PDB file of C-alpha atoms and ligand atoms in Angstrom:
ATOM      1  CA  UNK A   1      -9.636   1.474 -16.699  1.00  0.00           C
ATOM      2  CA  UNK A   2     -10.613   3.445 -13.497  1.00  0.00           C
ATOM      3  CA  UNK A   3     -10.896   0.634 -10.885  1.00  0.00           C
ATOM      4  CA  UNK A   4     -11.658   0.560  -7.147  1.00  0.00           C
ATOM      5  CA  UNK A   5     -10.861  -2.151  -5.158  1.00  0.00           C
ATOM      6  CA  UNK A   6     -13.276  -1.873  -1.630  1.00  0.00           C
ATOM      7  CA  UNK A   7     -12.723  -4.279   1.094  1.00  0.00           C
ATOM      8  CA  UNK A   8     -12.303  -4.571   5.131  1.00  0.00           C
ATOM      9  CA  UNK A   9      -8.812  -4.628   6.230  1.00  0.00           C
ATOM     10  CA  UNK A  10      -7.110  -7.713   5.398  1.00  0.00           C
ATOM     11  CA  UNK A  11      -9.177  -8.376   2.283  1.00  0.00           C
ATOM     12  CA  UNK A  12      -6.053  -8.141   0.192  1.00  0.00           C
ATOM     13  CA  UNK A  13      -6.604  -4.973  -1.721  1.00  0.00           C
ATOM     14  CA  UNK A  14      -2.700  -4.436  -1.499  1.00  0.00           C
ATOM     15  CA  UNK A  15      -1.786  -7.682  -2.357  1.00  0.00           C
ATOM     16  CA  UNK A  16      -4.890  -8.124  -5.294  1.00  0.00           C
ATOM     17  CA  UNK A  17      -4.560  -4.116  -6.546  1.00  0.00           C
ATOM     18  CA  UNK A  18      -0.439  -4.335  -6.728  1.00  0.00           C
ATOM     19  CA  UNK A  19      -0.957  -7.557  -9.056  1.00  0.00           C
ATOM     20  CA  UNK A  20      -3.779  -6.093 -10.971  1.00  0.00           C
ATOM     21  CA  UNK A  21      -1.868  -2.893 -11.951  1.00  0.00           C
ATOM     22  CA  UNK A  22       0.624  -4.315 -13.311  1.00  0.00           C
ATOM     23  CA  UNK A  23      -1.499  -6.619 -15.044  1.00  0.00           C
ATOM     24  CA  UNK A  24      -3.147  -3.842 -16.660  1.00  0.00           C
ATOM     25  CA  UNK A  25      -0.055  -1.262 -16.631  1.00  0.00           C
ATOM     26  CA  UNK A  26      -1.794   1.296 -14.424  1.00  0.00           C
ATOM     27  CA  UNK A  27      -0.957   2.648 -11.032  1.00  0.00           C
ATOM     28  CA  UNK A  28      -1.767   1.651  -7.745  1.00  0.00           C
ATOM     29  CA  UNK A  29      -2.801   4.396  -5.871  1.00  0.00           C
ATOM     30  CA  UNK A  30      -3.473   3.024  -2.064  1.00  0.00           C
ATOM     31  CA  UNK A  31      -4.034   5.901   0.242  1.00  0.00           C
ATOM     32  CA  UNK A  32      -2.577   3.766   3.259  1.00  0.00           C
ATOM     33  CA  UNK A  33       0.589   3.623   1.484  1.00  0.00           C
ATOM     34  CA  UNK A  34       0.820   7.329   0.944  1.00  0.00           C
ATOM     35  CA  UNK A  35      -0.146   8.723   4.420  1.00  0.00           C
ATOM     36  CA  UNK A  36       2.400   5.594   5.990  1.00  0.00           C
ATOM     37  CA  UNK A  37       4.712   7.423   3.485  1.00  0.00           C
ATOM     38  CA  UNK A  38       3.817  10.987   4.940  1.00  0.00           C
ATOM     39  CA  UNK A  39       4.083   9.815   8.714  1.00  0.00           C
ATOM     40  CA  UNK A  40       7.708   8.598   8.024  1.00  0.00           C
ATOM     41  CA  UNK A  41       8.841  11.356   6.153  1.00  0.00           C
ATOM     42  CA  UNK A  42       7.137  13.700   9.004  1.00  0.00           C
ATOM     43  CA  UNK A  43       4.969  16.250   6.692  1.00  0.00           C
ATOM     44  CA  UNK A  44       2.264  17.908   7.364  1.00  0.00           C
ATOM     45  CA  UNK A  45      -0.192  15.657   6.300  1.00  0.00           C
ATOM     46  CA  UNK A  46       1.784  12.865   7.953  1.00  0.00           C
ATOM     47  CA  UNK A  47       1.612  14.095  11.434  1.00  0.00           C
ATOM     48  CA  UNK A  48      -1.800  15.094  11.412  1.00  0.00           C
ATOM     49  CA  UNK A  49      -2.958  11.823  10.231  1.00  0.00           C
ATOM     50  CA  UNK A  50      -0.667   9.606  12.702  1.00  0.00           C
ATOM     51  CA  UNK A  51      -3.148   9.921  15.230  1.00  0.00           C
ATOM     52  CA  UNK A  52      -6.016   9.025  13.513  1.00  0.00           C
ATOM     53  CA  UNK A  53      -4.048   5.735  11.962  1.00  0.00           C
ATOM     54  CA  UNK A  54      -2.830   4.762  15.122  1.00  0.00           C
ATOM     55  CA  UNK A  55      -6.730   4.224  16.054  1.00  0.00           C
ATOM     56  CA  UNK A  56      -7.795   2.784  13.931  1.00  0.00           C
ATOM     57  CA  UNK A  57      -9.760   5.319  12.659  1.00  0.00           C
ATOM     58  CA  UNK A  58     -10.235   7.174   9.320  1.00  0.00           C
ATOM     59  CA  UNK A  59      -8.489  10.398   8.510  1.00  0.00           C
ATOM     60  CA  UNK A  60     -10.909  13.283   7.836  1.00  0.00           C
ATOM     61  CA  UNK A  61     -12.249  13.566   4.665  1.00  0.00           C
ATOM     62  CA  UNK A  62     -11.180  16.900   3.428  1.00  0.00           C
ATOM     63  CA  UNK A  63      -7.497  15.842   3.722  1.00  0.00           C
ATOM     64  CA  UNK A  64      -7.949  12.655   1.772  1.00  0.00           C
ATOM     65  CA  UNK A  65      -9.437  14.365  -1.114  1.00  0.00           C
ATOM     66  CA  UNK A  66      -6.789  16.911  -1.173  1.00  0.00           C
ATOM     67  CA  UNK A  67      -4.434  14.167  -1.625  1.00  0.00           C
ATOM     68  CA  UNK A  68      -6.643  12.237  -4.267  1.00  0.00           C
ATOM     69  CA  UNK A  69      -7.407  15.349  -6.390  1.00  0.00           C
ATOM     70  CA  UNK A  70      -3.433  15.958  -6.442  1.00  0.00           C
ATOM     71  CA  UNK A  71      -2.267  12.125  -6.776  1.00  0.00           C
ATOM     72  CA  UNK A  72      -5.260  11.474  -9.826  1.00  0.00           C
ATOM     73  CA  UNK A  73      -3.973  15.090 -11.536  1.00  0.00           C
ATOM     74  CA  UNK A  74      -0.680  13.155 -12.404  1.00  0.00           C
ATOM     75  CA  UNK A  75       0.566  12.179 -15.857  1.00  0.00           C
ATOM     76  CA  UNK A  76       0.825   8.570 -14.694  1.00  0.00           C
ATOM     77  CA  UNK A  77      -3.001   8.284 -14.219  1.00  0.00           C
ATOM     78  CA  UNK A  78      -3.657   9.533 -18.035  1.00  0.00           C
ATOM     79  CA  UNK A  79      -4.668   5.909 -18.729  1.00  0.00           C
ATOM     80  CA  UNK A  80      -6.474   4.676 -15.597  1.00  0.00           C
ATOM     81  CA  UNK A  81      -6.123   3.229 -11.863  1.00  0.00           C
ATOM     82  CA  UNK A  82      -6.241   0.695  -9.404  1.00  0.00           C
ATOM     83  CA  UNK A  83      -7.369   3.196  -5.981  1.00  0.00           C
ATOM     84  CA  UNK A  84      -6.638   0.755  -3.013  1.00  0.00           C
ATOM     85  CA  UNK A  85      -8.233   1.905   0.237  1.00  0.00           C
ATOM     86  CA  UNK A  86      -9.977   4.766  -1.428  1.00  0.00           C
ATOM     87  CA  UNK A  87     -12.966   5.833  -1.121  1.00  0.00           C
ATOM     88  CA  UNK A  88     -13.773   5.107   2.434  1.00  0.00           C
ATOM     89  CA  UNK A  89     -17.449   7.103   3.110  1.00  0.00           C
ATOM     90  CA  UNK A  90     -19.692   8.482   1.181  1.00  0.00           C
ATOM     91  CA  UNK A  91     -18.563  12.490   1.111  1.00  0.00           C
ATOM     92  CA  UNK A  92     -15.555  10.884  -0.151  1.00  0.00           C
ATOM     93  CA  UNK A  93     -16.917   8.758  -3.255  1.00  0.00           C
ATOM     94  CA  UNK A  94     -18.899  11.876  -3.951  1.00  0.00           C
ATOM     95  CA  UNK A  95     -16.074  13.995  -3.978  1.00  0.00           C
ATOM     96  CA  UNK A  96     -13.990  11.392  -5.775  1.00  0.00           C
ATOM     97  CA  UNK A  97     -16.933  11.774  -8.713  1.00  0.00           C
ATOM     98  CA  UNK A  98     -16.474  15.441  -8.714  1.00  0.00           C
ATOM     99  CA  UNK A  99     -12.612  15.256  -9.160  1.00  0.00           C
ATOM    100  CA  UNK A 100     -13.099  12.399 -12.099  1.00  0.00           C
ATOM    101  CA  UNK A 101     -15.228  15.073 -13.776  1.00  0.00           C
ATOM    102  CA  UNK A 102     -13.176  17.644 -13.879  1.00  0.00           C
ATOM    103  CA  UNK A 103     -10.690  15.527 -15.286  1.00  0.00           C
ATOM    104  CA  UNK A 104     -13.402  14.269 -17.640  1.00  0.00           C
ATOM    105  CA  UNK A 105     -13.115  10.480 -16.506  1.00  0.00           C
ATOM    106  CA  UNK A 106     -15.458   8.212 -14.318  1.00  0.00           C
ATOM    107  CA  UNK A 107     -15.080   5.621 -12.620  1.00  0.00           C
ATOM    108  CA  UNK A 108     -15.706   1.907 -14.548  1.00  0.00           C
ATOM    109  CA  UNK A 109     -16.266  -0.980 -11.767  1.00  0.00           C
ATOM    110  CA  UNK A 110     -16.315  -0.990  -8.109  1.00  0.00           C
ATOM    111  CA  UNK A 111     -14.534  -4.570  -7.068  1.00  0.00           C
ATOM    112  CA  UNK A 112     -15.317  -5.181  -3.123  1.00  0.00           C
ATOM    113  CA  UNK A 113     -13.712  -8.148  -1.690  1.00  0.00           C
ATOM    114  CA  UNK A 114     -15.503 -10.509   0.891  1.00  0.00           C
ATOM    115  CA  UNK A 115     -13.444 -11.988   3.716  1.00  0.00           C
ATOM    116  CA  UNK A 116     -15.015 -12.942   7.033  1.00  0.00           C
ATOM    117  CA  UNK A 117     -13.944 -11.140  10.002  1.00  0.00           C
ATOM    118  CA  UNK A 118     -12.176 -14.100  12.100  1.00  0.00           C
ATOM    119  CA  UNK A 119      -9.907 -14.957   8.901  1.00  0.00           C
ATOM    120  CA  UNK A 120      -9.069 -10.975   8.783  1.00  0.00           C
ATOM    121  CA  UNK A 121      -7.866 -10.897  12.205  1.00  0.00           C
ATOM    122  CA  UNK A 122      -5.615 -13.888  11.643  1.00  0.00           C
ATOM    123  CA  UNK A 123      -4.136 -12.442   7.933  1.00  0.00           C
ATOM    124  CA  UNK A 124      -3.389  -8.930   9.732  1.00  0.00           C
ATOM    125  CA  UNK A 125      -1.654  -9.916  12.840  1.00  0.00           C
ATOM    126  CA  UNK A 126       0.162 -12.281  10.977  1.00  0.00           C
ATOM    127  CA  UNK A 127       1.700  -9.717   8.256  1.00  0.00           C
ATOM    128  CA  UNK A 128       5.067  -8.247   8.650  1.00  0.00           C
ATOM    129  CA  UNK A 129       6.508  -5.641   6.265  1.00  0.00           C
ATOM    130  CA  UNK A 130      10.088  -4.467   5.183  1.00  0.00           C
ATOM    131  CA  UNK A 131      10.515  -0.784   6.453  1.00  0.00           C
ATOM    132  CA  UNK A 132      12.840  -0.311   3.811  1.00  0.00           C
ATOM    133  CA  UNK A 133      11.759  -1.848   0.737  1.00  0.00           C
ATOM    134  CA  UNK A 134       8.091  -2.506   1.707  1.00  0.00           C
ATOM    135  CA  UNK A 135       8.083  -5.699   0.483  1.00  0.00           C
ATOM    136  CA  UNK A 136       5.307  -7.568   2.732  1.00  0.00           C
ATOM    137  CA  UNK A 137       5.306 -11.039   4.359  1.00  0.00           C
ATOM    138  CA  UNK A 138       3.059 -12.969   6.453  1.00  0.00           C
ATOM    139  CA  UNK A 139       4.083 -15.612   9.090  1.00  0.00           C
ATOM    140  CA  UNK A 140       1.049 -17.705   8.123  1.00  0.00           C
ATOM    141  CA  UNK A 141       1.059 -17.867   4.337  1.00  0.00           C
ATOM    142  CA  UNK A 142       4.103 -15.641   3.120  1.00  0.00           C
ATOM    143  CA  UNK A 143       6.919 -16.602   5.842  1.00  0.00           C
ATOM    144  CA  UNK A 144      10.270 -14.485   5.011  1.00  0.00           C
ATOM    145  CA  UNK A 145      13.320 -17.385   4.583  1.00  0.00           C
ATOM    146  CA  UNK A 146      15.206 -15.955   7.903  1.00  0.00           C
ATOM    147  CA  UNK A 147      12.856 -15.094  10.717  1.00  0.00           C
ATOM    148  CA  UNK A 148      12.143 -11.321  11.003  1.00  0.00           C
ATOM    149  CA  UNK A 149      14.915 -10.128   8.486  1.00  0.00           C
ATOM    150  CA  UNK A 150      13.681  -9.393   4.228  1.00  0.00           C
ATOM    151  CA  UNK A 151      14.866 -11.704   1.722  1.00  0.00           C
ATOM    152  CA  UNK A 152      15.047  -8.911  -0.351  1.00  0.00           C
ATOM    153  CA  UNK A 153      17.254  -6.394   1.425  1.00  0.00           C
ATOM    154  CA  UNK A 154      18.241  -7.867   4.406  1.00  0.00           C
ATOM    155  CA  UNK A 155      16.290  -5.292   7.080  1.00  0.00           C
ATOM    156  CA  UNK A 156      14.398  -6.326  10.137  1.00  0.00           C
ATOM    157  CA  UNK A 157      10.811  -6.875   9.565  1.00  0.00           C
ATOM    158  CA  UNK A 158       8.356  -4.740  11.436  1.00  0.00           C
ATOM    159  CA  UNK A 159       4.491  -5.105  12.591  1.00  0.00           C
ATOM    160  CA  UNK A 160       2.349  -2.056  11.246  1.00  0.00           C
ATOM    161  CA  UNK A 161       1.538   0.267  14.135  1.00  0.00           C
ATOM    162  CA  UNK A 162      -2.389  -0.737  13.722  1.00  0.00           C
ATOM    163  CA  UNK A 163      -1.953  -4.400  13.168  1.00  0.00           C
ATOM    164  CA  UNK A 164      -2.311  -4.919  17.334  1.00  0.00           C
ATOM    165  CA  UNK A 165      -5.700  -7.246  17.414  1.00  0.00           C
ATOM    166  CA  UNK A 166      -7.355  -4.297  19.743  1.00  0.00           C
ATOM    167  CA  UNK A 167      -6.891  -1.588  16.836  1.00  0.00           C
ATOM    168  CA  UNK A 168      -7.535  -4.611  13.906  1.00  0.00           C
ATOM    169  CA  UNK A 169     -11.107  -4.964  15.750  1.00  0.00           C
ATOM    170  CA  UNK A 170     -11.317  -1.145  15.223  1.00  0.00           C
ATOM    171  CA  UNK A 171     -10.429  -0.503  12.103  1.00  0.00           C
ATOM    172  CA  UNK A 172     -13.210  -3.856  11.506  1.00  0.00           C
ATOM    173  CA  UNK A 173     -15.890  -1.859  13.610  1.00  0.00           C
ATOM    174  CA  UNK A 174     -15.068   1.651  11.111  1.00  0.00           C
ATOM    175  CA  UNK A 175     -15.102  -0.125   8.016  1.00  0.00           C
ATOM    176  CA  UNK A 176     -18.684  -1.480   9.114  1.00  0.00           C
ATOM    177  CA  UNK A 177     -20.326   1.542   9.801  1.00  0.00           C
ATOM    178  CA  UNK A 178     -18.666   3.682   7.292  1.00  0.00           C
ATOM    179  CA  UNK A 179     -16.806   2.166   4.706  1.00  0.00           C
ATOM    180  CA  UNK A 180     -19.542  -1.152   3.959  1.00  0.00           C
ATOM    181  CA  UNK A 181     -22.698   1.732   3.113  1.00  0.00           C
ATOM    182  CA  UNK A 182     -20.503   2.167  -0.445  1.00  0.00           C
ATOM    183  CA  UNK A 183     -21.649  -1.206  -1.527  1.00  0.00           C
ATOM    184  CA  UNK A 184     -24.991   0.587  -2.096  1.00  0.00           C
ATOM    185  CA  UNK A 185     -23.754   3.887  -2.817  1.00  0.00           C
ATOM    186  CA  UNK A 186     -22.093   2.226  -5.961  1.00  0.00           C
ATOM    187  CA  UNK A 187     -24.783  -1.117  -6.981  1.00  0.00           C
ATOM    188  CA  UNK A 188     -27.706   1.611  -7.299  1.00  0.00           C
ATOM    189  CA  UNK A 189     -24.807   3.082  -9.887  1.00  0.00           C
ATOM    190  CA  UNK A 190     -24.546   0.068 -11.520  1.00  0.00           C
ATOM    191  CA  UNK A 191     -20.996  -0.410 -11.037  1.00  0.00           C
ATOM    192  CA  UNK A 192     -20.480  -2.901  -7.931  1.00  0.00           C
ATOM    193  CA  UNK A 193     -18.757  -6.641  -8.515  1.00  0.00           C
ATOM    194  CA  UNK A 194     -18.970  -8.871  -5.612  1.00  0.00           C
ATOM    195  CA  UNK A 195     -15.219 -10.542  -5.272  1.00  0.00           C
ATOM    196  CA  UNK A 196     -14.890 -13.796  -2.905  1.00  0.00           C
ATOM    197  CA  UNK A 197     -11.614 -13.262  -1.432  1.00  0.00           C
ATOM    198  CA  UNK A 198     -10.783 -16.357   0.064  1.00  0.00           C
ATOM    199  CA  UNK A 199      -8.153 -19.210  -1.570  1.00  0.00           C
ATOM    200  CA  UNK A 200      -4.601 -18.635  -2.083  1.00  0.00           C
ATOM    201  CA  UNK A 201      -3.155 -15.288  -3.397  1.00  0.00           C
ATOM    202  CA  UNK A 202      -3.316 -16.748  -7.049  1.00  0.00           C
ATOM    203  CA  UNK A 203      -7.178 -18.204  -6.637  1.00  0.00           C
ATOM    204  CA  UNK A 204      -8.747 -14.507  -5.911  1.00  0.00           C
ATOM    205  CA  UNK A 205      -5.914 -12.938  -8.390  1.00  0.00           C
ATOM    206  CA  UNK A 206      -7.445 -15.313 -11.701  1.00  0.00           C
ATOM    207  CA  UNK A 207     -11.159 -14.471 -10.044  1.00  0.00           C
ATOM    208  CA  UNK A 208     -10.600 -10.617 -10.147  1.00  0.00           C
ATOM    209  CA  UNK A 209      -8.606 -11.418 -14.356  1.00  0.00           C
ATOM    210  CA  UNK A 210     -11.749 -13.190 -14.884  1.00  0.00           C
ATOM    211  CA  UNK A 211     -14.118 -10.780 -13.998  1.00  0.00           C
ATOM    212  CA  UNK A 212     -12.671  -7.742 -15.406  1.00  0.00           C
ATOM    213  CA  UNK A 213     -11.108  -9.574 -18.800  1.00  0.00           C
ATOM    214  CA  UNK A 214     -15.103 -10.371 -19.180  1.00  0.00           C
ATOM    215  CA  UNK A 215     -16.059  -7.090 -18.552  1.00  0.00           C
ATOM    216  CA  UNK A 216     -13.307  -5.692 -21.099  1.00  0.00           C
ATOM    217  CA  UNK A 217     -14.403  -8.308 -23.715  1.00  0.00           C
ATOM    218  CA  UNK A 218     -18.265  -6.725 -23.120  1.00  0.00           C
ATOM    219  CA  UNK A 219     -16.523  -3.282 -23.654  1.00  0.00           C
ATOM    220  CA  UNK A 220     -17.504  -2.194 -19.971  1.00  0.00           C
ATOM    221  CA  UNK A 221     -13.712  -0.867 -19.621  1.00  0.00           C
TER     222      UNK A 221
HETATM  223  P1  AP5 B   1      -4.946   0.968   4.730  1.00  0.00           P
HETATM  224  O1  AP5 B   1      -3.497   0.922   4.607  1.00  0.00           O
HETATM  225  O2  AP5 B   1      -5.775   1.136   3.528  1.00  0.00           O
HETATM  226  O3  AP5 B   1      -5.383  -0.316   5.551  1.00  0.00           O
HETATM  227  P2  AP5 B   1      -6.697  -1.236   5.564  1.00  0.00           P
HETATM  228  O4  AP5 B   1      -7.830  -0.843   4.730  1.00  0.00           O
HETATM  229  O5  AP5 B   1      -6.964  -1.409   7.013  1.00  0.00           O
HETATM  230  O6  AP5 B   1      -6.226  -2.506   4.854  1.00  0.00           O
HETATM  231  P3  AP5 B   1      -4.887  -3.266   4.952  1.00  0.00           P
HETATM  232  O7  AP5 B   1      -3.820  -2.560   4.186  1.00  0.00           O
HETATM  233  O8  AP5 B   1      -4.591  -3.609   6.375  1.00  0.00           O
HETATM  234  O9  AP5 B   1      -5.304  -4.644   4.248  1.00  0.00           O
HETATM  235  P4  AP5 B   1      -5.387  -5.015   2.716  1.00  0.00           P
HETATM  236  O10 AP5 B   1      -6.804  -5.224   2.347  1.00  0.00           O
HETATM  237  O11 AP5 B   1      -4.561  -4.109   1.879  1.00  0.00           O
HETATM  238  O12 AP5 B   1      -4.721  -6.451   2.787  1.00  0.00           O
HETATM  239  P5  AP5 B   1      -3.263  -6.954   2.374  1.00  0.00           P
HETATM  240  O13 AP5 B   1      -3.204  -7.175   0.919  1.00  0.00           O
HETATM  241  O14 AP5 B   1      -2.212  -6.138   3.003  1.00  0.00           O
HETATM  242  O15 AP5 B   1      -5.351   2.138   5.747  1.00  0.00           O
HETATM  243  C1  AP5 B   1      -4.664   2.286   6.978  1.00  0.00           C
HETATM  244  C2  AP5 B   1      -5.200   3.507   7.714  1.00  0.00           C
HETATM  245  O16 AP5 B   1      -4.939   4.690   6.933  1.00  0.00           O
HETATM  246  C3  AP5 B   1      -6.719   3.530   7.956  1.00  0.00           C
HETATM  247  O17 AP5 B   1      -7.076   2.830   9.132  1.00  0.00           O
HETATM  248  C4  AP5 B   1      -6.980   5.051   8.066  1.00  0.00           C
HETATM  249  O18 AP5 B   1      -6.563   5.534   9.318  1.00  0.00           O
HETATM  250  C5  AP5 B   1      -6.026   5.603   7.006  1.00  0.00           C
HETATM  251  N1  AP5 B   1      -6.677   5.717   5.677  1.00  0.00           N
HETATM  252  C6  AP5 B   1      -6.284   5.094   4.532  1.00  0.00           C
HETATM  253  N2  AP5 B   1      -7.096   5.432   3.518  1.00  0.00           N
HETATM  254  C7  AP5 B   1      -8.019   6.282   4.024  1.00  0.00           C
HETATM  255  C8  AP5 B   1      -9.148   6.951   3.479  1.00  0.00           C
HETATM  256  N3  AP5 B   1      -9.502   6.814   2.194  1.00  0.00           N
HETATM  257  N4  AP5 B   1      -9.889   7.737   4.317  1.00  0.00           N
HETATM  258  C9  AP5 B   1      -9.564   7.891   5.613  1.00  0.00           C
HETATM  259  N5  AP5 B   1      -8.504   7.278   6.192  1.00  0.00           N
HETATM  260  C10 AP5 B   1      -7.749   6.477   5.411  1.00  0.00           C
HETATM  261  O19 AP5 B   1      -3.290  -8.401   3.084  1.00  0.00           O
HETATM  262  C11 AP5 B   1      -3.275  -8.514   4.503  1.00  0.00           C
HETATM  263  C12 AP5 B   1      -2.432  -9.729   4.898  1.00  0.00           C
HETATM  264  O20 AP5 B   1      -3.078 -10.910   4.431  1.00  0.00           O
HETATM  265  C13 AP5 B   1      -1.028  -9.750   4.279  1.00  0.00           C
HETATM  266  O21 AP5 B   1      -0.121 -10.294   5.205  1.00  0.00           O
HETATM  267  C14 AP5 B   1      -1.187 -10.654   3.051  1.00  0.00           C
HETATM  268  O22 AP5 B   1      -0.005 -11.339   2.728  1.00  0.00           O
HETATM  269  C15 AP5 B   1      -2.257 -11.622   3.517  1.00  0.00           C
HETATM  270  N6  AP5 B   1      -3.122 -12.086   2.423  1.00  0.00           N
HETATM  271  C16 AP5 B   1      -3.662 -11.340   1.431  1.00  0.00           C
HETATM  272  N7  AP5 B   1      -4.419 -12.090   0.613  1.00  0.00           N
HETATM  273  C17 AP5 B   1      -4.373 -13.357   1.128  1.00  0.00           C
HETATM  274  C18 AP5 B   1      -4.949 -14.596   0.720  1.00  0.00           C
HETATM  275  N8  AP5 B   1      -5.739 -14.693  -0.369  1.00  0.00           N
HETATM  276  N9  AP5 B   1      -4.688 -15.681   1.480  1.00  0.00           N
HETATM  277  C19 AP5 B   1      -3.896 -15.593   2.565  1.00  0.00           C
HETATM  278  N10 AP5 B   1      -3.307 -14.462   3.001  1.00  0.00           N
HETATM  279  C20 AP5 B   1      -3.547 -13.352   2.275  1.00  0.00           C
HETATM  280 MG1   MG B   2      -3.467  -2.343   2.211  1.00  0.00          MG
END
């Protein structure tokens, strides 16, 4: 099962692809996650990409496949992947093809969540997130018990450094002009599913079981 999940910020491709791997037992592999990961820990990679985050805008390509060649190498991905946030232009979902090759694999479906832009703004500058445990809230739909502290370990919540409605309109703007051309890059492949992602959490969840448990009954995965 080689998965991506495409959608503008806010679509819920954390919340959907974190729920689907484990569904499925196979990892989530969100690229936010790993460069947030990076900044924090202060590498390399981290602070040459805190600049471009903190815009809103994407991190160059070369560096993401660097990451996504090394992160898809891994034992863990022997059986398949949820990629969360990945690919994000086109030099990167062909580069993504050439890595699967060498690695003799190819990607199976292409699941790209639609969410109108208003309802984005309000989901992302609503959502809080445990800088400990990453466990992630929202003040709207997902309200920790205590105000600003996690129910699960007991740190103070935080706002992500581009969830600021000037950077959220942004990263909108970017996904746009160079994430949205992949919907075409991967129909004329064949491979594109069309995902409404409004409802509750667990409405667009059983849509996305639906869709791929018929796929995997038509022995598409
Ligand atoms: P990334 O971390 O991937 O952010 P994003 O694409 O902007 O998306 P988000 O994580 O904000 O939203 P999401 O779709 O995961 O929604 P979530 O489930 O959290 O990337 C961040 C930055 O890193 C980029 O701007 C770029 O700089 C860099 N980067 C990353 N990958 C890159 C790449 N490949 N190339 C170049 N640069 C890259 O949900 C959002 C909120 O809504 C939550 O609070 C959630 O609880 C709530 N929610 C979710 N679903 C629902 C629902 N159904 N109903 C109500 N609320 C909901
Ligand atoms: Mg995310």
């Amino acid at each position: 099962m080689h998965l991506i999940l495409l959608g503008p910020p806010g679509a819920g491709k954390g919340t959907q692809a974190q729920r689907v791997a484990e569904r499925y037992d196979i990892p989530q592999i969100s690229t936010g996650d790993i460069l947030r990961g990076a900044v924090k820990e202060g590498t390399a990679l981290g602070r040459k990409a805190v600049s471009f985050m903190d815009a809103g805008q994407l991190v160059p390509d070369d560096l993401m496949l660097d990451l996504v060649r090394e992160r898809l190498g891994r034992d863990d991905c022997s059986e398949g992947f949820i990629l969360d946030g990945f690919p994000r232009t086109v030099p990167q979902a062909e580069g993504l093809e050439k890595v699967l090759t060498d690695l003799g694999e190819s990607v199976n479906h292409v699941l790209s969540m639609k969410v109108d832009s208003e309802l984005l703004v309000k989901r992302l500058t609503a959502r809080r997130v445990c800088p400990d445990c990453g466990r992630g809230y929202n003040l709207q739909t997902q309200p920790p018990n205590k105000e600003g502290i996690c129910d699960a370990c007991g740190a103070s919540l935080i706002q992500r450094s581009d969830d600021v409605e000037k950077t959220i309109r942004n990263r909108l703007k970017v996904y746009e002009n160079q994430t949205a051309p992949l919907e075409g890059f991967y129909r004329g492949k064949g491979l594109l599913h069309l995902i409404d992602g409004v409802g509750t959490i667990g409405e667009v969840f059983e849509r996305m079981v639906a869709g791929l448990d018929a796929l995997n009954s038509n022995g598409e995965l």
